[in-house]
Amino acid sequence: MPYNWNGDYVPSKADRTTDILGQKEIGGVGQLIYHPFRYKDYMLANDNEEYCAFPVCGPGYEPAFPTDDSLSGKGLLVSLCNLARQIDDWDNKIPYDQLIIQWCKENMHPYRIDFVYQQLFGEGFDIEEYDAELAARDGFFSISDFMEDLEKLYTTALFYEALDGICVADKDAARSLYKEGKYFEGLPFFEHFKNIHSTPDIDVSPAEGYLVKKMELYAEYKKSHPGKQPPNGQFAEEPYDNYGKQLEKLIERIPDFNMRLKVNPKTNRVEFSADVNSVFDIAWFTLARIISENPALGKKGQPDDHSEGFMICCRHCGDFLIRRNGRQEYCDKPECQKARNAKNQREFRHRKRIENAQKQKKNASKLNFHTKHL
């Protein structure tokens, strides 16, 4: 309603035919309210021919209710993407079901979060009674469902990172996006740009205006002039020119979110929140927020683009991380920092060589000038 807090009518400035009203325009940004908990262990077994993980819940296996900073939306998004990267690595020898269970034990239970939490934290819950068995049964999840959800999140995150890279002339991630991993297949959205598809301008006057003859001339030209492949690491056509359509494809991969009123356990206040049923809901919502807060296309890569807080891949090891500042390109692992220092030294020596060459050229020009005027 177009009224202020004093009850005075304030005409709306929005054009309902063209304007998009975001959450900020309709009263604040939606939050994520969820209740993380961990089971100490899981058992793997078949349930109706579906390979599933069953939580272990009972005396000695009491669930924990952590408050780790790593359980923030960004922390979970990065952790899930790095789990997918490890699972999909051809050199990885650990079975993916074990890696999934280990992730759940170290982070949080992945599915039916609020429903199971209400059981575990509800009044009258007794770890030594049948309640514990019910909570464990309701907490089971399919390993194949987890892998399917993980693949879509992971490949979309890689697509986001590649699309962000081409805006600052970093095309490596885009070129390698479509590749066959151990379990996950990359997205083919940049393959179109690896080959030249444009029709050349040739002399079609012999066709005398006949369309069929024109088509034959083009076909003969293409047959006698096979397209040259671009050099390694380069695109034949510029993907940046098609950024708008690629961005639409990225947006289409983000699922819809249900919003409703929920009680925030930290403040005991009712807040407008996204509905969370799984850890993937949290990760998707976080990725959507990151994309929506990205700087405008024309400002990407500029010093004032406020790029801290966005997800990137470490340039050395490839792990996902949340950027602390606009210049961060490497994670904190010692080997990655060593690679960063080596890169900085190479760039420093390269700049010095250029400066010395320019200085020598300048001195040579001065010497030639004086020699001519002696």
PDB file of N, CA, C and O in Angstrom, residues 224-249:
ATOM      1  N   SER A 224      35.577 -25.276 -49.998  1.00  0.00           N
ATOM      2  CA  SER A 224      36.955 -24.988 -50.411  1.00  0.00           C
ATOM      3  C   SER A 224      37.715 -24.147 -49.387  1.00  0.00           C
ATOM      4  O   SER A 224      38.926 -23.961 -49.521  1.00  0.00           O
ATOM      5  N   HIS A 225      37.010 -23.633 -48.366  1.00  0.00           N
ATOM      6  CA  HIS A 225      37.660 -22.840 -47.318  1.00  0.00           C
ATOM      7  C   HIS A 225      37.257 -23.369 -45.937  1.00  0.00           C
ATOM      8  O   HIS A 225      36.447 -22.757 -45.241  1.00  0.00           O
ATOM      9  N   PRO A 226      37.758 -24.544 -45.582  1.00  0.00           N
ATOM     10  CA  PRO A 226      37.408 -25.065 -44.251  1.00  0.00           C
ATOM     11  C   PRO A 226      37.882 -24.110 -43.169  1.00  0.00           C
ATOM     12  O   PRO A 226      38.972 -23.547 -43.239  1.00  0.00           O
ATOM     13  N   GLY A 227      37.024 -23.933 -42.168  1.00  0.00           N
ATOM     14  CA  GLY A 227      37.347 -22.987 -41.098  1.00  0.00           C
ATOM     15  C   GLY A 227      38.578 -23.396 -40.314  1.00  0.00           C
ATOM     16  O   GLY A 227      38.788 -24.569 -40.026  1.00  0.00           O
ATOM     17  N   LYS A 228      39.414 -22.437 -40.029  1.00  0.00           N
ATOM     18  CA  LYS A 228      40.601 -22.705 -39.226  1.00  0.00           C
ATOM     19  C   LYS A 228      40.234 -22.740 -37.750  1.00  0.00           C
ATOM     20  O   LYS A 228      39.434 -21.942 -37.279  1.00  0.00           O
ATOM     21  N   GLN A 229      40.808 -23.688 -37.031  1.00  0.00           N
ATOM     22  CA  GLN A 229      40.573 -23.764 -35.592  1.00  0.00           C
ATOM     23  C   GLN A 229      41.340 -22.648 -34.884  1.00  0.00           C
ATOM     24  O   GLN A 229      42.475 -22.346 -35.240  1.00  0.00           O
ATOM     25  N   PRO A 230      40.723 -22.046 -33.879  1.00  0.00           N
ATOM     26  CA  PRO A 230      41.418 -20.980 -33.141  1.00  0.00           C
ATOM     27  C   PRO A 230      42.578 -21.546 -32.334  1.00  0.00           C
ATOM     28  O   PRO A 230      42.617 -22.743 -32.050  1.00  0.00           O
ATOM     29  N   PRO A 231      43.538 -20.720 -31.987  1.00  0.00           N
ATOM     30  CA  PRO A 231      44.658 -21.195 -31.163  1.00  0.00           C
ATOM     31  C   PRO A 231      44.164 -21.751 -29.834  1.00  0.00           C
ATOM     32  O   PRO A 231      43.057 -21.434 -29.382  1.00  0.00           O
ATOM     33  N   ASN A 232      44.997 -22.586 -29.236  1.00  0.00           N
ATOM     34  CA  ASN A 232      44.648 -23.179 -27.942  1.00  0.00           C
ATOM     35  C   ASN A 232      44.311 -22.102 -26.917  1.00  0.00           C
ATOM     36  O   ASN A 232      45.021 -21.111 -26.794  1.00  0.00           O
ATOM     37  N   GLY A 233      43.227 -22.331 -26.160  1.00  0.00           N
ATOM     38  CA  GLY A 233      42.844 -21.392 -25.110  1.00  0.00           C
ATOM     39  C   GLY A 233      42.061 -20.195 -25.587  1.00  0.00           C
ATOM     40  O   GLY A 233      41.803 -19.283 -24.807  1.00  0.00           O
ATOM     41  N   GLN A 234      41.687 -20.180 -26.888  1.00  0.00           N
ATOM     42  CA  GLN A 234      40.946 -19.042 -27.421  1.00  0.00           C
ATOM     43  C   GLN A 234      39.632 -19.513 -28.051  1.00  0.00           C
ATOM     44  O   GLN A 234      39.492 -20.673 -28.436  1.00  0.00           O
ATOM     45  N   PHE A 235      38.672 -18.596 -28.113  1.00  0.00           N
ATOM     46  CA  PHE A 235      37.409 -18.854 -28.786  1.00  0.00           C
ATOM     47  C   PHE A 235      37.474 -18.322 -30.210  1.00  0.00           C
ATOM     48  O   PHE A 235      38.133 -17.318 -30.482  1.00  0.00           O
ATOM     49  N   ALA A 236      36.754 -18.977 -31.115  1.00  0.00           N
ATOM     50  CA  ALA A 236      36.658 -18.481 -32.494  1.00  0.00           C
ATOM     51  C   ALA A 236      35.763 -17.250 -32.549  1.00  0.00           C
ATOM     52  O   ALA A 236      35.988 -16.336 -33.332  1.00  0.00           O
ATOM     53  N   GLU A 237      34.722 -17.245 -31.721  1.00  0.00           N
ATOM     54  CA  GLU A 237      33.823 -16.102 -31.621  1.00  0.00           C
ATOM     55  C   GLU A 237      33.776 -15.647 -30.168  1.00  0.00           C
ATOM     56  O   GLU A 237      33.936 -16.458 -29.249  1.00  0.00           O
ATOM     57  N   GLU A 238      33.526 -14.379 -29.943  1.00  0.00           N
ATOM     58  CA  GLU A 238      33.594 -13.788 -28.609  1.00  0.00           C
ATOM     59  C   GLU A 238      32.320 -14.089 -27.805  1.00  0.00           C
ATOM     60  O   GLU A 238      31.242 -13.600 -28.148  1.00  0.00           O
ATOM     61  N   PRO A 239      32.407 -14.896 -26.728  1.00  0.00           N
ATOM     62  CA  PRO A 239      31.210 -15.215 -25.931  1.00  0.00           C
ATOM     63  C   PRO A 239      30.655 -14.008 -25.183  1.00  0.00           C
ATOM     64  O   PRO A 239      29.469 -13.974 -24.850  1.00  0.00           O
ATOM     65  N   TYR A 240      31.495 -13.008 -24.923  1.00  0.00           N
ATOM     66  CA  TYR A 240      31.030 -11.819 -24.218  1.00  0.00           C
ATOM     67  C   TYR A 240      29.914 -11.111 -24.993  1.00  0.00           C
ATOM     68  O   TYR A 240      29.012 -10.522 -24.408  1.00  0.00           O
ATOM     69  N   ASP A 241      29.976 -11.205 -26.334  1.00  0.00           N
ATOM     70  CA  ASP A 241      28.955 -10.555 -27.158  1.00  0.00           C
ATOM     71  C   ASP A 241      27.582 -11.189 -26.975  1.00  0.00           C
ATOM     72  O   ASP A 241      26.569 -10.596 -27.359  1.00  0.00           O
ATOM     73  N   ASN A 242      27.561 -12.387 -26.425  1.00  0.00           N
ATOM     74  CA  ASN A 242      26.303 -13.106 -26.216  1.00  0.00           C
ATOM     75  C   ASN A 242      25.982 -13.224 -24.725  1.00  0.00           C
ATOM     76  O   ASN A 242      25.254 -14.115 -24.301  1.00  0.00           O
ATOM     77  N   TYR A 243      26.544 -12.305 -23.930  1.00  0.00           N
ATOM     78  CA  TYR A 243      26.427 -12.396 -22.467  1.00  0.00           C
ATOM     79  C   TYR A 243      24.969 -12.433 -22.000  1.00  0.00           C
ATOM     80  O   TYR A 243      24.615 -13.201 -21.106  1.00  0.00           O
ATOM     81  N   GLY A 244      24.112 -11.611 -22.589  1.00  0.00           N
ATOM     82  CA  GLY A 244      22.718 -11.527 -22.143  1.00  0.00           C
ATOM     83  C   GLY A 244      21.996 -12.861 -22.223  1.00  0.00           C
ATOM     84  O   GLY A 244      21.314 -13.268 -21.277  1.00  0.00           O
ATOM     85  N   LYS A 245      22.159 -13.561 -23.349  1.00  0.00           N
ATOM     86  CA  LYS A 245      21.495 -14.854 -23.509  1.00  0.00           C
ATOM     87  C   LYS A 245      22.090 -15.906 -22.578  1.00  0.00           C
ATOM     88  O   LYS A 245      21.373 -16.770 -22.053  1.00  0.00           O
ATOM     89  N   GLN A 246      23.398 -15.840 -22.371  1.00  0.00           N
ATOM     90  CA  GLN A 246      24.029 -16.788 -21.453  1.00  0.00           C
ATOM     91  C   GLN A 246      23.544 -16.560 -20.017  1.00  0.00           C
ATOM     92  O   GLN A 246      23.335 -17.500 -19.262  1.00  0.00           O
ATOM     93  N   LEU A 247      23.375 -15.295 -19.651  1.00  0.00           N
ATOM     94  CA  LEU A 247      22.872 -14.973 -18.315  1.00  0.00           C
ATOM     95  C   LEU A 247      21.457 -15.510 -18.131  1.00  0.00           C
ATOM     96  O   LEU A 247      21.108 -16.004 -17.053  1.00  0.00           O
ATOM     97  N   GLU A 248      20.638 -15.437 -19.170  1.00  0.00           N
ATOM     98  CA  GLU A 248      19.282 -15.979 -19.092  1.00  0.00           C
ATOM     99  C   GLU A 248      19.314 -17.485 -18.837  1.00  0.00           C
ATOM    100  O   GLU A 248      18.509 -18.016 -18.073  1.00  0.00           O
ATOM    101  N   LYS A 249      20.258 -18.183 -19.481  1.00  0.00           N
ATOM    102  CA  LYS A 249      20.387 -19.630 -19.266  1.00  0.00           C
ATOM    103  C   LYS A 249      20.782 -19.932 -17.823  1.00  0.00           C
ATOM    104  O   LYS A 249      20.310 -20.905 -17.229  1.00  0.00           O
TER     105      LYS A 249
END
